[in-house]
Coordinates of C-alpha atoms in Angstrom, one line a residue:
X1 CA -15.4 -4.8 -18.7
X2 CA -13.5 -4.5 -15.4
X3 CA -13.3 -1.2 -13.9
X4 CA -10.5 0.0 -11.8
X5 CA -12.8 -0.1 -8.8
X6 CA -13.4 -4.1 -9.6
X7 CA -9.5 -4.8 -10.2
X8 CA -8.9 -3.3 -6.6
X9 CA -11.5 -5.4 -5.3
X10 CA -10.1 -8.4 -6.9
X11 CA -6.7 -7.5 -5.7
X12 CA -7.9 -7.5 -1.9
X13 CA -9.9 -10.8 -2.8
X14 CA -6.5 -12.1 -4.0
X15 CA -4.6 -10.9 -0.8
X16 CA -7.4 -12.8 1.3
X17 CA -7.2 -16.1 -0.8
X18 CA -3.3 -16.4 -0.2
X19 CA -3.3 -15.4 3.4
X20 CA -6.0 -18.0 3.9
X21 CA -4.4 -20.5 1.9
X22 CA -1.6 -21.2 4.5
X23 CA 0.3 -24.3 3.3
X24 CA -1.2 -24.5 0.1
X25 CA -0.3 -21.1 -0.8
X26 CA 1.8 -22.5 -3.6
X27 CA -1.1 -23.5 -5.5
X28 CA -2.4 -20.0 -5.9
X29 CA 0.1 -18.8 -8.3
X30 CA -2.6 -17.4 -10.4
X31 CA -3.7 -14.8 -7.8
X32 CA 0.0 -14.1 -7.4
X33 CA 0.7 -13.3 -11.0
X34 CA -2.7 -11.1 -11.1
X35 CA -1.2 -8.9 -8.0
X36 CA 2.2 -8.7 -10.1
X37 CA 0.2 -7.7 -13.1
X38 CA -1.5 -4.7 -11.0
X39 CA 2.1 -3.3 -11.1
X40 CA 1.1 -1.8 -14.4
X41 CA -2.5 -0.5 -13.5
X42 CA -3.9 2.6 -11.8
X43 CA -2.1 4.6 -9.0
X44 CA -4.1 2.9 -6.1
X45 CA -3.3 -0.4 -7.8
X46 CA 0.3 0.1 -8.2
X47 CA 0.2 1.0 -4.3
X48 CA -1.3 -2.3 -3.3
X49 CA 0.5 -4.2 -5.4
X50 CA 3.9 -2.7 -3.9
X51 CA 2.5 -3.8 -0.6
X52 CA 1.3 -7.2 -1.6
X53 CA 4.3 -8.4 -3.9
X54 CA 6.7 -8.5 -0.7
X55 CA 4.4 -10.0 1.5
X56 CA 3.8 -13.5 -0.6
X57 CA 7.2 -13.1 -2.6
X58 CA 8.8 -16.1 -0.7
X59 CA 6.1 -18.5 -1.5
X60 CA 6.7 -18.2 -5.3
X61 CA 10.4 -18.8 -6.1
X62 CA 9.5 -19.3 -9.5
X63 CA 8.2 -15.9 -10.1
X64 CA 10.7 -14.3 -8.3
X65 CA 12.6 -12.6 -11.2
X66 CA 9.3 -11.3 -12.4
X67 CA 8.5 -10.1 -8.7
X68 CA 11.8 -8.2 -8.7
X69 CA 11.3 -6.6 -12.0
X70 CA 7.6 -5.4 -11.1
X71 CA 8.7 -3.8 -7.7
X72 CA 11.5 -2.2 -9.8
X73 CA 9.3 -0.7 -12.3
X74 CA 7.4 0.8 -9.4
X75 CA 10.3 2.3 -8.1
X76 CA 10.8 4.1 -11.3
X77 CA 7.4 5.3 -11.6
X78 CA 6.6 8.6 -12.9
X79 CA 4.4 9.3 -9.2
X80 CA 7.0 10.0 -6.5
X81 CA 4.3 8.7 -3.8
X82 CA 4.2 5.4 -5.8
X83 CA 8.1 5.2 -5.8
X84 CA 8.5 6.2 -2.2
X85 CA 6.0 3.1 -1.2
X86 CA 7.9 0.8 -3.7
X87 CA 11.4 1.6 -2.2
X88 CA 9.9 1.1 1.5
X89 CA 8.3 -2.3 0.4
X90 CA 11.5 -3.1 -1.8
X91 CA 13.4 -5.0 1.6
X92 CA 10.6 -7.3 2.2
X93 CA 11.4 -9.2 -0.8
X94 CA 14.6 -10.4 1.0
X95 CA 13.2 -10.8 4.6
X96 CA 12.8 -14.6 4.0
X97 CA 14.6 -14.9 0.8
X98 CA 18.2 -13.6 1.6
X99 CA 19.9 -14.9 -1.8
X100 CA 18.4 -11.8 -3.6
X101 CA 19.7 -9.2 -1.2
X102 CA 23.0 -8.2 -3.2
X103 CA 20.5 -7.5 -6.2
X104 CA 18.2 -5.4 -3.9
X105 CA 21.0 -3.6 -2.4
X106 CA 22.4 -3.0 -5.8
X107 CA 18.9 -1.4 -6.9
X108 CA 18.5 0.6 -3.6
X109 CA 22.2 2.0 -4.2
X110 CA 21.2 3.0 -7.6
X111 CA 18.6 5.0 -6.2
X112 CA 20.6 6.9 -3.8
X113 CA 21.2 9.4 -6.6
X114 CA 17.8 11.1 -6.4
X115 CA 17.6 14.6 -5.8
X116 CA 14.3 14.4 -4.1
X117 CA 14.8 14.4 -0.2
X118 CA 12.2 12.6 1.2
X119 CA 12.8 9.9 -1.6
X120 CA 16.3 9.8 -0.4
X121 CA 15.4 9.6 3.2
X122 CA 13.5 6.6 1.9
X123 CA 16.1 4.8 0.1
X124 CA 18.3 5.4 3.3
X125 CA 15.7 3.8 5.5
X126 CA 15.3 0.8 3.2
X127 CA 18.9 0.2 3.0
X128 CA 18.9 0.0 6.7
X129 CA 16.0 -2.5 6.9
X130 CA 17.6 -4.7 4.3
X131 CA 21.1 -4.5 6.5
X132 CA 19.2 -5.9 9.3
X133 CA 18.3 -9.0 7.1
X134 CA 21.5 -9.3 5.6
X135 CA 24.3 -7.1 6.2
X136 CA 26.8 -8.4 3.9
X137 CA 24.5 -9.1 1.1
X138 CA 23.5 -5.3 1.2
X139 CA 26.9 -4.1 1.3
X140 CA 27.8 -6.3 -1.8
X141 CA 24.9 -4.5 -3.4
X142 CA 26.4 -1.4 -2.5
X143 CA 30.0 -2.2 -3.5
X144 CA 28.8 -3.5 -6.9
X145 CA 27.8 0.3 -7.4
X146 CA 31.0 1.6 -6.2
X147 CA 32.5 -0.3 -8.6
X148 CA 30.5 -0.2 -11.6
X149 CA 28.5 3.0 -10.9
X150 CA 29.1 6.6 -12.3
X151 CA 31.1 9.3 -10.4
X152 CA 27.7 10.7 -8.5
X153 CA 26.7 6.8 -7.9
X154 CA 30.1 5.9 -6.4
X155 CA 30.2 8.9 -4.3
X156 CA 26.5 8.9 -2.8
X157 CA 27.3 5.3 -1.9
X158 CA 30.7 6.1 -0.3
X159 CA 28.6 8.7 1.6
X160 CA 26.2 6.1 2.5
X161 CA 28.6 3.6 4.3
X162 CA 30.3 6.5 6.0
X163 CA 27.7 8.3 7.3
X164 CA 24.9 5.5 7.8
X165 CA 26.0 2.0 7.5
X166 CA 29.1 2.0 9.5
X167 CA 27.0 3.7 12.5
X168 CA 24.5 1.0 12.7
X169 CA 25.9 -0.5 15.8
X170 CA 27.2 -4.3 16.4
X171 CA 24.0 -5.7 15.8
X172 CA 24.5 -5.0 11.8
X173 CA 28.3 -4.0 11.8
X174 CA 29.6 -7.0 13.4
X175 CA 33.1 -8.2 13.4
X176 CA 32.5 -10.2 10.1
X177 CA 30.8 -7.2 8.5
X178 CA 33.5 -4.9 9.6
X179 CA 36.3 -7.3 7.8
X180 CA 34.3 -7.5 4.5
X181 CA 34.0 -3.7 4.3
X182 CA 37.7 -3.4 5.0
X183 CA 38.6 -5.7 2.4
X184 CA 36.2 -4.4 -0.1
X185 CA 37.6 -0.8 0.5
X186 CA 41.1 -2.1 0.2
X187 CA 40.0 -3.6 -3.6
X188 CA 38.4 -0.3 -4.5
X189 CA 41.5 1.7 -3.8
X190 CA 43.3 0.2 -6.6
X191 CA 41.1 2.9 -8.4
X192 CA 39.9 5.6 -6.9
X193 CA 39.9 9.5 -7.5
X194 CA 41.2 11.9 -5.0
X195 CA 37.8 12.6 -3.5
X196 CA 36.7 9.1 -3.4
X197 CA 40.4 8.3 -1.6
X198 CA 39.5 10.6 1.4
X199 CA 35.8 8.9 1.6
X200 CA 37.9 5.6 1.8
X201 CA 40.3 6.6 4.3
X202 CA 37.4 8.2 6.5
X203 CA 35.7 4.8 6.4
X204 CA 38.6 3.0 7.5
X205 CA 39.3 5.3 10.2
X206 CA 35.8 4.6 11.7
X207 CA 36.9 0.7 11.7
X208 CA 39.4 -1.4 13.9
X209 CA 42.1 -0.2 11.9
X210 CA 42.3 3.0 13.8
X211 CA 42.5 1.6 17.4
X212 CA 45.6 -0.4 17.1
X213 CA 49.2 0.3 16.1
X214 CA 49.1 -2.2 13.7
X215 CA 46.0 -0.8 12.1
X216 CA 47.7 2.6 11.9
X217 CA 50.8 0.8 10.3
X218 CA 48.3 -0.6 7.7
X219 CA 46.4 2.8 7.0
X220 CA 49.9 4.5 6.7
X221 CA 50.9 1.6 3.9
X222 CA 47.8 2.3 2.1
X223 CA 48.5 6.0 2.0
X224 CA 52.1 5.2 1.0
X225 CA 51.0 2.9 -2.0
X226 CA 48.5 5.6 -3.0
X227 CA 50.9 7.9 -3.2
X228 CA 53.1 5.7 -5.3
X229 CA 56.4 6.7 -3.5
X230 CA 58.3 4.4 -5.5
X231 CA 57.4 6.1 -8.9
X232 CA 60.1 7.7 -11.1
X233 CA 58.9 11.2 -11.5
X234 CA 60.7 12.0 -14.7
X235 CA 60.3 15.7 -15.7
X236 CA 57.6 17.1 -13.1
X237 CA 55.3 19.3 -14.7
X238 CA 54.2 22.4 -13.1
X239 CA 50.5 20.8 -12.8
X240 CA 51.6 17.4 -12.0
X241 CA 49.1 15.7 -10.0
X242 CA 52.0 13.7 -8.2
X243 CA 52.4 16.8 -5.8
X244 CA 48.6 16.7 -5.0
X245 CA 48.5 13.2 -4.4
X246 CA 51.4 13.4 -2.1
X247 CA 50.0 16.3 -0.1
X248 CA 46.7 14.4 0.4
X249 CA 48.1 10.9 0.7
X250 CA 50.5 12.6 3.5
X251 CA 47.5 14.1 5.2
X252 CA 45.4 11.0 5.1
X253 CA 48.4 9.3 6.7
X254 CA 49.3 11.8 9.3
X255 CA 47.0 10.9 12.2
X256 CA 48.6 7.7 12.3
X257 CA 52.3 8.3 12.5
X258 CA 53.8 7.8 15.5
X259 CA 57.4 6.6 17.4
X260 CA 56.1 3.0 16.2
X261 CA 54.7 4.1 12.6
X262 CA 57.2 6.3 11.0
X263 CA 56.8 8.8 8.2
X264 CA 60.5 7.8 6.9
X265 CA 59.0 7.2 3.1
X266 CA 57.4 10.1 2.8
X267 CA 60.2 12.1 4.1
X268 CA 62.7 10.4 1.7
X269 CA 60.4 10.9 -1.3
X270 CA 60.0 14.8 -0.3
X271 CA 63.8 15.1 0.1
X272 CA 64.9 12.9 -3.0
X273 CA 61.9 13.9 -5.6
X274 CA 60.5 17.0 -4.6
X275 CA 63.2 19.5 -3.1
X276 CA 65.9 19.3 -5.7
X277 CA 65.9 22.8 -7.0
X278 CA 65.1 21.9 -10.5
X279 CA 61.8 20.2 -9.4
X280 CA 61.0 22.7 -6.5
X281 CA 60.9 25.7 -9.2
X282 CA 58.4 23.8 -11.2
X283 CA 55.9 23.0 -8.2
X284 CA 52.7 25.4 -8.6
X285 CA 54.7 27.5 -11.4
X286 CA 51.9 29.7 -12.9
X287 CA 50.0 30.2 -9.7
X288 CA 47.9 33.1 -9.1
X289 CA 49.3 33.4 -5.8
X290 CA 53.1 32.1 -6.1
X291 CA 54.3 29.6 -3.7
X292 CA 50.6 28.5 -2.6
X293 CA 51.5 24.8 -3.2
X294 CA 54.9 24.9 -2.2
X295 CA 53.7 26.0 1.4
X296 CA 51.1 23.3 1.3
X297 CA 54.1 20.9 0.8
X298 CA 56.2 22.2 3.3
X299 CA 53.6 22.3 6.1
X300 CA 52.9 18.5 5.8
X301 CA 56.8 17.9 5.4
X302 CA 57.2 20.1 8.5
X303 CA 54.4 18.2 10.5
X304 CA 55.6 14.8 9.3
X305 CA 59.5 15.0 10.2
X306 CA 59.0 14.6 13.9
X307 CA 57.9 11.0 12.8
X308 CA 60.8 10.3 10.8
X309 CA 63.0 7.2 11.4
X310 CA 66.7 6.8 10.4
X311 CA 67.3 8.1 6.9
X312 CA 69.9 6.4 4.4
X313 CA 72.4 9.1 3.3
X314 CA 71.0 11.7 5.8
X315 CA 73.4 14.5 4.8
X316 CA 72.1 14.3 1.3
X317 CA 68.6 14.7 2.4
X318 CA 69.4 17.5 5.0
X319 CA 71.4 19.2 2.1
X320 CA 68.2 19.2 -0.2
X321 CA 66.3 20.9 2.5
X322 CA 69.3 23.5 3.1
X323 CA 69.5 24.4 -0.4
X324 CA 65.8 25.0 -0.8
X325 CA 66.0 27.0 2.7
X326 CA 68.7 29.4 1.0
X327 CA 65.8 30.4 -1.7
X328 CA 63.7 32.0 1.2
X329 CA 66.7 33.6 3.1
X330 CA 68.5 35.9 0.7
X331 CA 71.6 37.7 1.5
X332 CA 71.2 41.0 2.6
X333 CA 71.8 43.6 -0.4
X334 CA 75.1 45.6 -0.1
X335 CA 73.0 48.8 0.1
X336 CA 70.2 47.6 2.2
X337 CA 68.6 50.3 4.5
X338 CA 68.9 49.2 8.0
X339 CA 65.8 50.7 9.2
X340 CA 63.8 49.2 6.5
X341 CA 62.1 46.1 7.4
X342 CA 62.9 43.3 5.0
X343 CA 60.1 41.1 3.3
X344 CA 60.2 37.4 3.2
X345 CA 58.2 34.3 2.5
X346 CA 58.3 33.8 6.5
X347 CA 56.0 30.9 6.4
X348 CA 58.0 29.0 4.0
X349 CA 61.1 29.7 5.6
X350 CA 59.7 28.8 9.0
X351 CA 58.8 25.3 7.9
X352 CA 62.2 24.8 6.3
X353 CA 64.1 25.9 9.5
X354 CA 61.9 23.6 11.5
X355 CA 62.7 20.4 9.4
X356 CA 66.2 21.6 9.1
X357 CA 66.4 21.4 12.7
X358 CA 64.5 18.3 13.2
X359 CA 66.3 16.1 10.3
X360 CA 69.7 17.9 11.0
X361 CA 70.2 15.7 14.0
X362 CA 70.8 12.8 11.7
X363 CA 73.4 14.8 9.7
X364 CA 75.2 17.0 12.8
X365 CA 78.3 17.8 10.9
X366 CA 76.7 19.2 7.8
X367 CA 75.5 22.5 9.3
X368 CA 78.7 23.4 11.1
X369 CA 80.4 23.8 7.6
X370 CA 83.7 22.4 9.4
X371 CA 85.4 22.8 6.1
X372 CA 83.9 25.9 4.8
X373 CA 84.2 28.9 7.2
X374 CA 82.7 31.3 4.4
X375 CA 79.6 29.2 3.9
X376 CA 79.0 29.4 7.7
X377 CA 79.3 33.2 7.5
X378 CA 77.1 33.0 4.6
X379 CA 74.3 31.3 6.3
X380 CA 74.8 33.3 9.7
X381 CA 74.3 36.5 7.8
X382 CA 71.0 35.2 5.8
X383 CA 69.8 34.1 9.5
X384 CA 70.4 37.6 10.8
X385 CA 68.7 39.1 7.8
X386 CA 65.6 36.7 8.4
X387 CA 65.7 37.7 11.9
X388 CA 65.2 41.5 10.9
X389 CA 62.5 40.7 8.7
X390 CA 60.7 39.1 12.0
X391 CA 60.9 42.3 13.9
X392 CA 58.8 44.2 11.6

């Protein structure tokens, strides 16, 4: 009966036979099968099997699937040391057999969810080693898990691309690989969560798209599509995700707005869909701190408006801003104490005043109220009352 020591000695002997066989190595399938079988043996047998499987893998294509399965079994072993050894050796299966890279990349991508810090580091290193053999094949495996994996798996793979893969340098992250990455991210954007959208945009920000005006326009177009600015909102619920999506997509697009890449579509949506008073009053309703979401909206709105192009029917857009502004600029009460400083939501009013001033240039006659002197007087009175509040 073979002891563990005998089996280990046999493993070393098989290793020598295969090494010395050179051109006739294909005639020694039995010895390679015995190495594969050792993956089910003792701890030392498993560690040796892990190292030997990859070394001779390319010479036995008919056993490729079996060899991959054995190596995968070792990657899932109960012993952490064996797992780490197997993960380290896994890329060797693809060193001379690149057709298997997507599958091995997929396996390693699944292992990114490990909570063992040193094991995770080894997964990272193995993925980077694999990428040096075949970058696109490795990414194919990673994106496969982003498409089919659960949320934690998807997140870890996005993070790996962003923090590791995309920073590998031109020898790995070539122009072809960059184009492949951009193309795959665009496909994935059709179905992502808010957090994943941020990760996707962060990845794209590290590509050539962030370096040209054409690329900036493309990134803004992605944000526009994600925001679904052409959607008919219907009745906006107070907890509607539309508002959060708009804030996020606006924020993601913000770095790319310029005189050549306009924010007009976002401004149009804000004025037409979110600022009407019957909608505005619902946004953030029920919040512990009233007006929080509205202020976040107004801040991105104010930041974007400087990059707005020519609006259709600008007077209607400016009037929508004006109407909301009045909600934050009340008339002074008849019995107001002139020595008492009034209280306002100044940040809200400040954002709206800025957007009114910026976009009002497209409808210069609107705020002069040429046909309604009383309205002009009313607005001045509100401004003066607001100004009193700023002096407190």
